[in-house]
PDB file of C-alpha atoms (C1' of nucleotides) in Angstrom:
ATOM      1  CA  MET A   4     212.056-112.590 -38.177  1.00  0.00           C
ATOM      2  CA  PRO A   5     208.834-113.428 -39.945  1.00  0.00           C
ATOM      3  CA  GLU A   6     207.786-115.906 -37.107  1.00  0.00           C
ATOM      4  CA  LYS A   7     208.849-113.930 -34.149  1.00  0.00           C
ATOM      5  CA  LEU A   8     207.526-115.477 -31.000  1.00  0.00           C
ATOM      6  CA  TYR A   9     209.416-113.403 -28.485  1.00  0.00           C
ATOM      7  CA  VAL A  10     208.036-110.153 -27.280  1.00  0.00           C
ATOM      8  CA  GLY A  11     210.306-107.068 -27.433  1.00  0.00           C
ATOM      9  CA  ILE A  12     212.850-106.599 -24.816  1.00  0.00           C
ATOM     10  CA  ASP A  13     211.096-103.344 -23.896  1.00  0.00           C
ATOM     11  CA  GLN A  14     208.242-105.499 -22.569  1.00  0.00           C
ATOM     12  CA  THR A  15     210.393-107.764 -20.405  1.00  0.00           C
ATOM     13  CA  ILE A  16     213.289-105.585 -19.281  1.00  0.00           C
ATOM     14  CA  ASN A  17     212.911-102.795 -16.655  1.00  0.00           C
ATOM     15  CA  SER A  18     215.187-100.207 -18.162  1.00  0.00           C
ATOM     16  CA  LYS A  19     214.361 -97.667 -15.518  1.00  0.00           C
ATOM     17  CA  PHE A  20     216.050 -99.905 -12.963  1.00  0.00           C
ATOM     18  CA  PHE A  21     219.222 -99.859 -14.916  1.00  0.00           C
ATOM     19  CA  ILE A  22     219.108 -96.140 -15.629  1.00  0.00           C
ATOM     20  CA  THR A  23     218.804 -95.568 -11.861  1.00  0.00           C
ATOM     21  CA  PHE A  24     221.443 -98.084 -11.020  1.00  0.00           C
ATOM     22  CA  PHE A  25     224.127 -96.832 -13.417  1.00  0.00           C
ATOM     23  CA  ASP A  26     223.836 -93.105 -12.843  1.00  0.00           C
ATOM     24  CA  PRO A  27     227.417 -92.077 -11.837  1.00  0.00           C
ATOM     25  CA  VAL A  28     226.631 -90.860  -8.371  1.00  0.00           C
ATOM     26  CA  ARG A  29     224.155 -93.603  -7.559  1.00  0.00           C
ATOM     27  CA  PHE A  30     226.602 -96.199  -8.883  1.00  0.00           C
ATOM     28  CA  GLU A  31     229.107 -94.816  -6.341  1.00  0.00           C
ATOM     29  CA  LEU A  32     226.493 -95.085  -3.719  1.00  0.00           C
ATOM     30  CA  VAL A  33     225.902 -98.753  -4.545  1.00  0.00           C
ATOM     31  CA  ASN A  34     229.683 -99.333  -4.448  1.00  0.00           C
ATOM     32  CA  PHE A  35     229.985 -97.558  -1.091  1.00  0.00           C
ATOM     33  CA  LEU A  36     226.891 -99.261   0.412  1.00  0.00           C
ATOM     34  CA  SER A  37     228.241-102.655  -0.514  1.00  0.00           C
ATOM     35  CA  SER A  38     230.815-102.333   2.257  1.00  0.00           C
ATOM     36  CA  TYR A  39     228.300-101.610   4.979  1.00  0.00           C
ATOM     37  CA  GLU A  40     225.090-102.663   6.516  1.00  0.00           C
ATOM     38  CA  TRP A  41     222.521-100.226   7.673  1.00  0.00           C
ATOM     39  CA  LEU A  42     223.515 -96.577   7.394  1.00  0.00           C
ATOM     40  CA  ASN A  43     221.402 -93.501   7.827  1.00  0.00           C
ATOM     41  CA  ILE A  44     221.312 -90.638   5.278  1.00  0.00           C
ATOM     42  CA  GLY A  45     223.622 -88.400   7.235  1.00  0.00           C
ATOM     43  CA  GLU A  46     226.258 -91.065   7.615  1.00  0.00           C
ATOM     44  CA  ILE A  47     226.115 -91.776   3.916  1.00  0.00           C
ATOM     45  CA  ALA A  48     226.185 -88.141   2.855  1.00  0.00           C
ATOM     46  CA  GLU A  49     229.322 -87.577   4.971  1.00  0.00           C
ATOM     47  CA  HIS A  50     231.263 -89.635   2.395  1.00  0.00           C
ATOM     48  CA  PHE A  51     230.125 -87.708  -0.651  1.00  0.00           C
ATOM     49  CA  PRO A  52     230.825 -84.151  -1.829  1.00  0.00           C
ATOM     50  CA  GLN A  53     227.172 -83.529  -2.679  1.00  0.00           C
ATOM     51  CA  ASP A  54     224.714 -81.799  -0.375  1.00  0.00           C
ATOM     52  CA  ARG A  55     222.897 -84.055   2.033  1.00  0.00           C
ATOM     53  CA  SER A  56     219.601 -83.211   0.279  1.00  0.00           C
ATOM     54  CA  VAL A  57     221.044 -84.411  -2.994  1.00  0.00           C
ATOM     55  CA  ILE A  58     222.161 -87.769  -1.533  1.00  0.00           C
ATOM     56  CA  SER A  59     218.765 -87.989   0.110  1.00  0.00           C
ATOM     57  CA  ARG A  60     217.033 -87.747  -3.239  1.00  0.00           C
ATOM     58  CA  HIS A  61     219.346 -90.202  -4.888  1.00  0.00           C
ATOM     59  CA  LEU A  62     218.692 -92.671  -2.118  1.00  0.00           C
ATOM     60  CA  ASP A  63     214.987 -92.267  -2.544  1.00  0.00           C
ATOM     61  CA  GLN A  64     215.215 -92.845  -6.270  1.00  0.00           C
ATOM     62  CA  MET A  65     217.131 -96.068  -5.635  1.00  0.00           C
ATOM     63  CA  TYR A  66     214.584 -97.058  -3.019  1.00  0.00           C
ATOM     64  CA  GLN A  67     211.729 -96.481  -5.545  1.00  0.00           C
ATOM     65  CA  GLN A  68     213.510 -98.967  -7.868  1.00  0.00           C
ATOM     66  CA  ASN A  69     214.010-101.472  -5.064  1.00  0.00           C
ATOM     67  CA  ILE A  70     217.772-101.043  -5.219  1.00  0.00           C
ATOM     68  CA  LEU A  71     217.668-100.193  -1.532  1.00  0.00           C
ATOM     69  CA  ILE A  72     215.628-101.248   1.398  1.00  0.00           C
ATOM     70  CA  LYS A  73     214.645 -98.648   3.994  1.00  0.00           C
ATOM     71  CA  GLU A  74     213.993 -98.632   7.725  1.00  0.00           C
ATOM     72  CA  LYS A  75     212.940 -95.777   9.950  1.00  0.00           C
ATOM     73  CA  ARG A  76     214.259 -95.757  13.569  1.00  0.00           C
ATOM     74  CA  SER A  77     213.172 -92.795  15.600  1.00  0.00           C
ATOM     75  CA  LYS A  78     214.197 -89.810  13.508  1.00  0.00           C
ATOM     76  CA  PHE A  79     216.695 -91.688  11.435  1.00  0.00           C
ATOM     77  CA  ILE A  80     216.218 -93.381   8.059  1.00  0.00           C
ATOM     78  CA  TYR A  81     218.488 -96.275   7.420  1.00  0.00           C
ATOM     79  CA  TYR A  82     219.261 -97.621   4.060  1.00  0.00           C
ATOM     80  CA  GLN A  83     220.813-100.915   2.875  1.00  0.00           C
ATOM     81  CA  LEU A  84     221.413-102.502  -0.464  1.00  0.00           C
ATOM     82  CA  ASN A  85     218.680-104.898  -1.587  1.00  0.00           C
ATOM     83  CA  CYS A  86     221.127-107.563  -2.658  1.00  0.00           C
ATOM     84  CA  GLU A  87     218.600-110.201  -3.502  1.00  0.00           C
ATOM     85  CA  TYR A  88     216.656-108.011  -5.733  1.00  0.00           C
ATOM     86  CA  ILE A  89     219.597-106.478  -7.522  1.00  0.00           C
ATOM     87  CA  THR A  90     221.101-109.853  -8.208  1.00  0.00           C
ATOM     88  CA  LYS A  91     217.904-111.322  -9.391  1.00  0.00           C
ATOM     89  CA  MET A  92     217.190-108.280 -11.653  1.00  0.00           C
ATOM     90  CA  PHE A  93     220.543-108.633 -13.426  1.00  0.00           C
ATOM     91  CA  GLU A  94     220.269-112.362 -13.770  1.00  0.00           C
ATOM     92  CA  ASN A  95     216.737-112.251 -15.152  1.00  0.00           C
ATOM     93  CA  THR A  96     217.699-109.544 -17.567  1.00  0.00           C
ATOM     94  CA  SER A  97     220.758-111.527 -18.662  1.00  0.00           C
ATOM     95  CA  SER A  98     218.603-114.567 -19.462  1.00  0.00           C
ATOM     96  CA  GLU A  99     215.957-112.465 -21.206  1.00  0.00           C
ATOM     97  CA  LEU A 100     218.703-111.022 -23.340  1.00  0.00           C
ATOM     98  CA  ARG A 101     220.238-114.355 -23.928  1.00  0.00           C
ATOM     99  CA  LYS A 102     216.906-115.585 -25.363  1.00  0.00           C
ATOM    100  CA  LEU A 103     216.638-112.647 -27.617  1.00  0.00           C
ATOM    101  CA  MET A 104     220.251-112.828 -28.781  1.00  0.00           C
ATOM    102  CA  ASP A 105     219.999-116.505 -29.584  1.00  0.00           C
ATOM    103  CA  THR A 106     217.283-115.750 -32.044  1.00  0.00           C
ATOM    104  CA  CYS A 107     219.109-112.955 -33.765  1.00  0.00           C
ATOM    105  CA  THR A 108     222.458-114.823 -34.144  1.00  0.00           C
ATOM    106  CA  SER A 109     220.639-117.827 -35.595  1.00  0.00           C
ATOM    107  CA  ASN A 110     219.346-115.722 -38.410  1.00  0.00           C
ATOM    108  CA  GLU A 111     222.745-115.015 -40.009  1.00  0.00           C
TER     109      GLU A 111
ATOM    110  CA  MET B  21     233.805-105.249   5.806  1.00  0.00           C
ATOM    111  CA  PRO B  22     237.195-105.051   7.749  1.00  0.00           C
ATOM    112  CA  GLU B  23     238.805-107.749   5.588  1.00  0.00           C
ATOM    113  CA  LYS B  24     237.383-106.788   2.168  1.00  0.00           C
ATOM    114  CA  LEU B  25     239.093-108.843  -0.537  1.00  0.00           C
ATOM    115  CA  TYR B  26     236.933-107.780  -3.417  1.00  0.00           C
ATOM    116  CA  VAL B  27     237.637-104.724  -5.477  1.00  0.00           C
ATOM    117  CA  GLY B  28     234.835-102.247  -5.876  1.00  0.00           C
ATOM    118  CA  ILE B  29     232.303-102.853  -8.619  1.00  0.00           C
ATOM    119  CA  ASP B  30     233.370 -99.607 -10.188  1.00  0.00           C
ATOM    120  CA  GLN B  31     236.627-101.385 -11.088  1.00  0.00           C
ATOM    121  CA  THR B  32     235.020-104.431 -12.622  1.00  0.00           C
ATOM    122  CA  ILE B  33     231.791-103.093 -14.108  1.00  0.00           C
ATOM    123  CA  ASN B  34     231.662-101.030 -17.316  1.00  0.00           C
ATOM    124  CA  SER B  35     228.886 -98.618 -16.392  1.00  0.00           C
ATOM    125  CA  LYS B  36     229.290 -96.623 -19.560  1.00  0.00           C
ATOM    126  CA  PHE B  37     228.154 -99.616 -21.546  1.00  0.00           C
ATOM    127  CA  PHE B  38     224.887 -99.811 -19.613  1.00  0.00           C
ATOM    128  CA  ILE B  39     224.260 -96.069 -19.681  1.00  0.00           C
ATOM    129  CA  THR B  40     224.594 -96.232 -23.487  1.00  0.00           C
ATOM    130  CA  PHE B  41     222.429 -99.380 -23.700  1.00  0.00           C
ATOM    131  CA  PHE B  42     219.534 -98.169 -21.551  1.00  0.00           C
ATOM    132  CA  ASP B  43     219.113 -94.710 -22.914  1.00  0.00           C
ATOM    133  CA  PRO B  44     215.466 -94.644 -24.069  1.00  0.00           C
ATOM    134  CA  VAL B  45     216.096 -94.010 -27.751  1.00  0.00           C
ATOM    135  CA  ARG B  46     219.101 -96.378 -27.941  1.00  0.00           C
ATOM    136  CA  PHE B  47     217.120 -99.041 -26.128  1.00  0.00           C
ATOM    137  CA  GLU B  48     214.449 -98.761 -28.779  1.00  0.00           C
ATOM    138  CA  LEU B  49     217.131 -99.127 -31.339  1.00  0.00           C
ATOM    139  CA  VAL B  50     218.402-102.331 -29.775  1.00  0.00           C
ATOM    140  CA  ASN B  51     214.849-103.589 -29.616  1.00  0.00           C
ATOM    141  CA  PHE B  52     214.277-102.724 -33.235  1.00  0.00           C
ATOM    142  CA  LEU B  53     217.621-104.110 -34.497  1.00  0.00           C
ATOM    143  CA  SER B  54     217.007-107.391 -32.723  1.00  0.00           C
ATOM    144  CA  SER B  55     214.353-108.259 -35.407  1.00  0.00           C
ATOM    145  CA  TYR B  56     216.762-107.622 -38.332  1.00  0.00           C
ATOM    146  CA  GLU B  57     220.159-108.446 -39.689  1.00  0.00           C
ATOM    147  CA  TRP B  58     222.323-105.828 -41.403  1.00  0.00           C
ATOM    148  CA  LEU B  59     220.574-102.507 -41.973  1.00  0.00           C
ATOM    149  CA  ASN B  60     222.094 -99.198 -43.105  1.00  0.00           C
ATOM    150  CA  ILE B  61     221.585 -95.922 -41.264  1.00  0.00           C
ATOM    151  CA  GLY B  62     218.860 -94.674 -43.653  1.00  0.00           C
ATOM    152  CA  GLU B  63     216.899 -97.831 -43.355  1.00  0.00           C
ATOM    153  CA  ILE B  64     217.095 -97.648 -39.572  1.00  0.00           C
ATOM    154  CA  ALA B  65     216.267 -93.918 -39.364  1.00  0.00           C
ATOM    155  CA  GLU B  66     213.090 -94.401 -41.394  1.00  0.00           C
ATOM    156  CA  HIS B  67     211.567 -96.157 -38.431  1.00  0.00           C
ATOM    157  CA  PHE B  68     212.190 -93.497 -35.926  1.00  0.00           C
ATOM    158  CA  PRO B  69     210.779 -89.988 -35.519  1.00  0.00           C
ATOM    159  CA  GLN B  70     214.253 -88.410 -34.884  1.00  0.00           C
ATOM    160  CA  ASP B  71     216.314 -86.882 -37.621  1.00  0.00           C
ATOM    161  CA  ARG B  72     218.662 -89.215 -39.495  1.00  0.00           C
ATOM    162  CA  SER B  73     221.689 -87.364 -38.131  1.00  0.00           C
ATOM    163  CA  VAL B  74     220.415 -88.035 -34.524  1.00  0.00           C
ATOM    164  CA  ILE B  75     219.994 -91.737 -35.248  1.00  0.00           C
ATOM    165  CA  SER B  76     223.427 -91.754 -36.906  1.00  0.00           C
ATOM    166  CA  ARG B  77     224.981 -90.342 -33.649  1.00  0.00           C
ATOM    167  CA  HIS B  78     223.174 -92.809 -31.438  1.00  0.00           C
ATOM    168  CA  LEU B  79     224.310 -95.696 -33.600  1.00  0.00           C
ATOM    169  CA  ASP B  80     227.892 -94.445 -33.402  1.00  0.00           C
ATOM    170  CA  GLN B  81     227.774 -94.276 -29.670  1.00  0.00           C
ATOM    171  CA  MET B  82     226.456 -97.771 -29.558  1.00  0.00           C
ATOM    172  CA  TYR B  83     229.257 -98.861 -31.873  1.00  0.00           C
ATOM    173  CA  GLN B  84     231.816 -97.171 -29.605  1.00  0.00           C
ATOM    174  CA  GLN B  85     230.549 -99.457 -26.744  1.00  0.00           C
ATOM    175  CA  ASN B  86     230.564-102.528 -28.863  1.00  0.00           C
ATOM    176  CA  ILE B  87     226.805-102.849 -28.739  1.00  0.00           C
ATOM    177  CA  LEU B  88     226.803-102.765 -32.560  1.00  0.00           C
ATOM    178  CA  ILE B  89     229.135-104.053 -35.261  1.00  0.00           C
ATOM    179  CA  LYS B  90     229.578-101.994 -38.336  1.00  0.00           C
ATOM    180  CA  GLU B  91     230.299-102.719 -41.995  1.00  0.00           C
ATOM    181  CA  LYS B  92     230.871-100.259 -44.830  1.00  0.00           C
ATOM    182  CA  ARG B  93     229.646-101.297 -48.300  1.00  0.00           C
ATOM    183  CA  SER B  94     230.122 -98.672 -51.065  1.00  0.00           C
ATOM    184  CA  LYS B  95     228.475 -95.527 -49.693  1.00  0.00           C
ATOM    185  CA  PHE B  96     226.370 -97.334 -47.131  1.00  0.00           C
ATOM    186  CA  ILE B  97     227.142 -98.220 -43.502  1.00  0.00           C
ATOM    187  CA  TYR B  98     225.516-101.181 -42.148  1.00  0.00           C
ATOM    188  CA  TYR B  99     224.966-101.978 -38.448  1.00  0.00           C
ATOM    189  CA  GLN B 100     223.953-105.098 -36.670  1.00  0.00           C
ATOM    190  CA  LEU B 101     223.584-105.959 -33.027  1.00  0.00           C
ATOM    191  CA  ASN B 102     226.744-107.416 -31.419  1.00  0.00           C
ATOM    192  CA  CYS B 103     224.833-110.191 -29.739  1.00  0.00           C
ATOM    193  CA  GLU B 104     227.745-112.188 -28.432  1.00  0.00           C
ATOM    194  CA  TYR B 105     229.233-109.124 -26.708  1.00  0.00           C
ATOM    195  CA  ILE B 106     226.013-107.828 -25.298  1.00  0.00           C
ATOM    196  CA  THR B 107     225.154-111.202 -23.837  1.00  0.00           C
ATOM    197  CA  LYS B 108     228.640-111.754 -22.407  1.00  0.00           C
ATOM    198  CA  MET B 109     228.619-108.226 -20.896  1.00  0.00           C
ATOM    199  CA  PHE B 110     225.369-108.776 -19.056  1.00  0.00           C
ATOM    200  CA  GLU B 111     226.395-112.255 -17.835  1.00  0.00           C
ATOM    201  CA  ASN B 112     229.824-111.151 -16.680  1.00  0.00           C
ATOM    202  CA  THR B 113     228.166-108.163 -14.865  1.00  0.00           C
ATOM    203  CA  SER B 114     225.681-110.490 -13.261  1.00  0.00           C
ATOM    204  CA  SER B 115     228.315-112.748 -11.854  1.00  0.00           C
ATOM    205  CA  GLU B 116     230.507-109.816 -10.638  1.00  0.00           C
ATOM    206  CA  LEU B 117     227.513-108.487  -8.849  1.00  0.00           C
ATOM    207  CA  ARG B 118     226.543-111.834  -7.455  1.00  0.00           C
ATOM    208  CA  LYS B 119     230.041-112.130  -5.952  1.00  0.00           C
ATOM    209  CA  LEU B 120     229.708-108.701  -4.353  1.00  0.00           C
ATOM    210  CA  MET B 121     226.189-109.261  -3.129  1.00  0.00           C
ATOM    211  CA  ASP B 122     227.080-112.564  -1.508  1.00  0.00           C
ATOM    212  CA  THR B 123     229.564-110.811   0.648  1.00  0.00           C
ATOM    213  CA  CYS B 124     227.152-108.154   1.743  1.00  0.00           C
ATOM    214  CA  THR B 125     224.265-110.504   2.580  1.00  0.00           C
ATOM    215  CA  SER B 126     226.552-112.716   4.638  1.00  0.00           C
ATOM    216  CA  ASN B 127     227.355-109.710   6.864  1.00  0.00           C
ATOM    217  CA  GLU B 128     223.870-109.423   8.272  1.00  0.00           C
TER     218      GLU B 128
ATOM    219  C1'  DA C   8     232.887 -83.172 -64.463  1.00  0.00           C
ATOM    220  C1'  DT C   9     228.074 -83.057 -62.694  1.00  0.00           C
ATOM    221  C1'  DC C  10     224.502 -85.282 -60.340  1.00  0.00           C
ATOM    222  C1'  DA C  11     222.161 -87.954 -56.807  1.00  0.00           C
ATOM    223  C1'  DC C  12     222.310 -89.829 -52.507  1.00  0.00           C
ATOM    224  C1'  DA C  13     224.329 -91.713 -47.937  1.00  0.00           C
ATOM    225  C1'  DT C  14     226.656 -90.248 -44.064  1.00  0.00           C
ATOM    226  C1'  DG C  15     229.397 -87.055 -40.869  1.00  0.00           C
ATOM    227  C1'  DT C  16     229.717 -82.679 -38.293  1.00  0.00           C
ATOM    228  C1'  DG C  17     229.412 -77.803 -36.304  1.00  0.00           C
ATOM    229  C1'  DC C  18     226.478 -75.370 -33.754  1.00  0.00           C
ATOM    230  C1'  DA C  19     222.619 -73.426 -31.434  1.00  0.00           C
ATOM    231  C1'  DT C  20     218.360 -74.848 -29.129  1.00  0.00           C
ATOM    232  C1'  DA C  21     215.555 -77.970 -26.551  1.00  0.00           C
ATOM    233  C1'  DT C  22     215.002 -81.099 -22.900  1.00  0.00           C
ATOM    234  C1'  DA C  23     216.128 -83.725 -18.840  1.00  0.00           C
ATOM    235  C1'  DT C  24     218.521 -84.242 -14.756  1.00  0.00           C
ATOM    236  C1'  DT C  25     221.392 -82.998 -11.013  1.00  0.00           C
ATOM    237  C1'  DT C  26     222.683 -79.741  -7.644  1.00  0.00           C
ATOM    238  C1'  DG C  27     222.477 -76.800  -3.530  1.00  0.00           C
ATOM    239  C1'  DC C  28     220.318 -73.382  -0.966  1.00  0.00           C
ATOM    240  C1'  DA C  29     216.605 -72.088   2.068  1.00  0.00           C
ATOM    241  C1'  DC C  30     213.141 -73.499   4.676  1.00  0.00           C
ATOM    242  C1'  DA C  31     209.474 -76.866   6.280  1.00  0.00           C
ATOM    243  C1'  DC C  32     208.486 -80.752   8.831  1.00  0.00           C
ATOM    244  C1'  DA C  33     209.360 -84.586  12.152  1.00  0.00           C
ATOM    245  C1'  DT C  34     211.389 -86.534  16.261  1.00  0.00           C
ATOM    246  C1'  DA C  35     213.552 -86.590  20.609  1.00  0.00           C
ATOM    247  C1'  DA C  36     215.734 -84.351  24.476  1.00  0.00           C
ATOM    248  C1'  DA C  37     216.021 -80.647  27.954  1.00  0.00           C
TER     249       DA C  37
ATOM    250  C1'  DT D  14     207.236 -75.465  25.802  1.00  0.00           C
ATOM    251  C1'  DT D  15     212.028 -74.517  23.515  1.00  0.00           C
ATOM    252  C1'  DT D  16     216.038 -76.580  21.495  1.00  0.00           C
ATOM    253  C1'  DA D  17     218.852 -79.534  18.634  1.00  0.00           C
ATOM    254  C1'  DT D  18     219.166 -82.609  15.048  1.00  0.00           C
ATOM    255  C1'  DG D  19     217.660 -85.620  10.960  1.00  0.00           C
ATOM    256  C1'  DT D  20     215.156 -85.682   6.881  1.00  0.00           C
ATOM    257  C1'  DG D  21     211.834 -83.900   3.107  1.00  0.00           C
ATOM    258  C1'  DT D  22     210.787 -80.333  -0.463  1.00  0.00           C
ATOM    259  C1'  DG D  23     210.183 -76.069  -3.446  1.00  0.00           C
ATOM    260  C1'  DC D  24     212.707 -73.763  -6.609  1.00  0.00           C
ATOM    261  C1'  DA D  25     216.081 -71.767  -9.434  1.00  0.00           C
ATOM    262  C1'  DA D  26     220.718 -72.442 -11.402  1.00  0.00           C
ATOM    263  C1'  DA D  27     224.011 -75.519 -13.218  1.00  0.00           C
ATOM    264  C1'  DT D  28     225.093 -79.393 -15.988  1.00  0.00           C
ATOM    265  C1'  DA D  29     224.725 -82.970 -19.260  1.00  0.00           C
ATOM    266  C1'  DT D  30     222.536 -84.822 -23.198  1.00  0.00           C
ATOM    267  C1'  DA D  31     219.576 -85.139 -27.141  1.00  0.00           C
ATOM    268  C1'  DT D  32     217.811 -82.887 -31.090  1.00  0.00           C
ATOM    269  C1'  DG D  33     217.513 -80.877 -35.751  1.00  0.00           C
ATOM    270  C1'  DC D  34     218.983 -77.849 -39.062  1.00  0.00           C
ATOM    271  C1'  DA D  35     222.456 -76.552 -42.514  1.00  0.00           C
ATOM    272  C1'  DC D  36     226.148 -77.792 -44.673  1.00  0.00           C
ATOM    273  C1'  DA D  37     230.476 -80.572 -45.631  1.00  0.00           C
ATOM    274  C1'  DT D  38     232.257 -84.922 -47.108  1.00  0.00           C
ATOM    275  C1'  DG D  39     232.396 -89.195 -49.527  1.00  0.00           C
ATOM    276  C1'  DT D  40     230.938 -92.469 -52.948  1.00  0.00           C
ATOM    277  C1'  DG D  41     229.033 -94.173 -57.109  1.00  0.00           C
ATOM    278  C1'  DA D  42     226.472 -93.383 -61.459  1.00  0.00           C
ATOM    279  C1'  DT D  43     225.604 -90.785 -65.709  1.00  0.00           C
TER     280       DT D  43
END
DNA sequence: ATCACATGTGCATATATTTGCACACATAAA
DNA sequence: TTTATGTGTGCAAATATATGCACATGTGAT
């Protein structure tokens, strides 16, 4: 603790990503999208009780956090899980946390 | 997608843990506690602008999710990060996600 | 027992977020 | 152009959660 070389986890961990990811509805969206490739907003919203506009906003929030990738084709907007980024984000966070936790357990 | 052998991530991932972990105030508490060993509620609350009762409730929520371990000594209640559990939870989640993401990227 | 202090809790308020409607905008077809 | 359809947005209501006060409870000391 006196000679702390590591910066706080608030510096290295993107908590907004996780808050976006684990919201109940958005987490269901992730789960749903993991079974499909490109789907447009209407196709996605069909499978959820919420209004299409609500789903649209959730998808946009997920896109802002790079959880989804987006593609516009004519008047449709297709979304897909950004698998690479999601996996990397979790694994990087795991290792950042592992570093931090190693220092705190060694202090006991 | 037709022959999906994996169960949904909602079955294998404990999202409540992460929702608890990444709440802004509780995340700051994790960050703060990572620099110390056992601290009682009063000592912790001194470092935060919120009322002691608010901090007390946050700590209890974290304890419910195994983010913290607790120890009562006389009239004090001491908390400490549950480093093992936190690390394991993140790493298990990472690998569950990795499994899921591997199936979705191979579909493209 | 009384006192001092640490923590828990009921409850109303504050704050943040989601939700759905109504409508605006965009795109493509007729 | 008008029409149909997909998506974005303003806004108010609903919902969930955090917050802080006041007080209750518990524990140890005097």
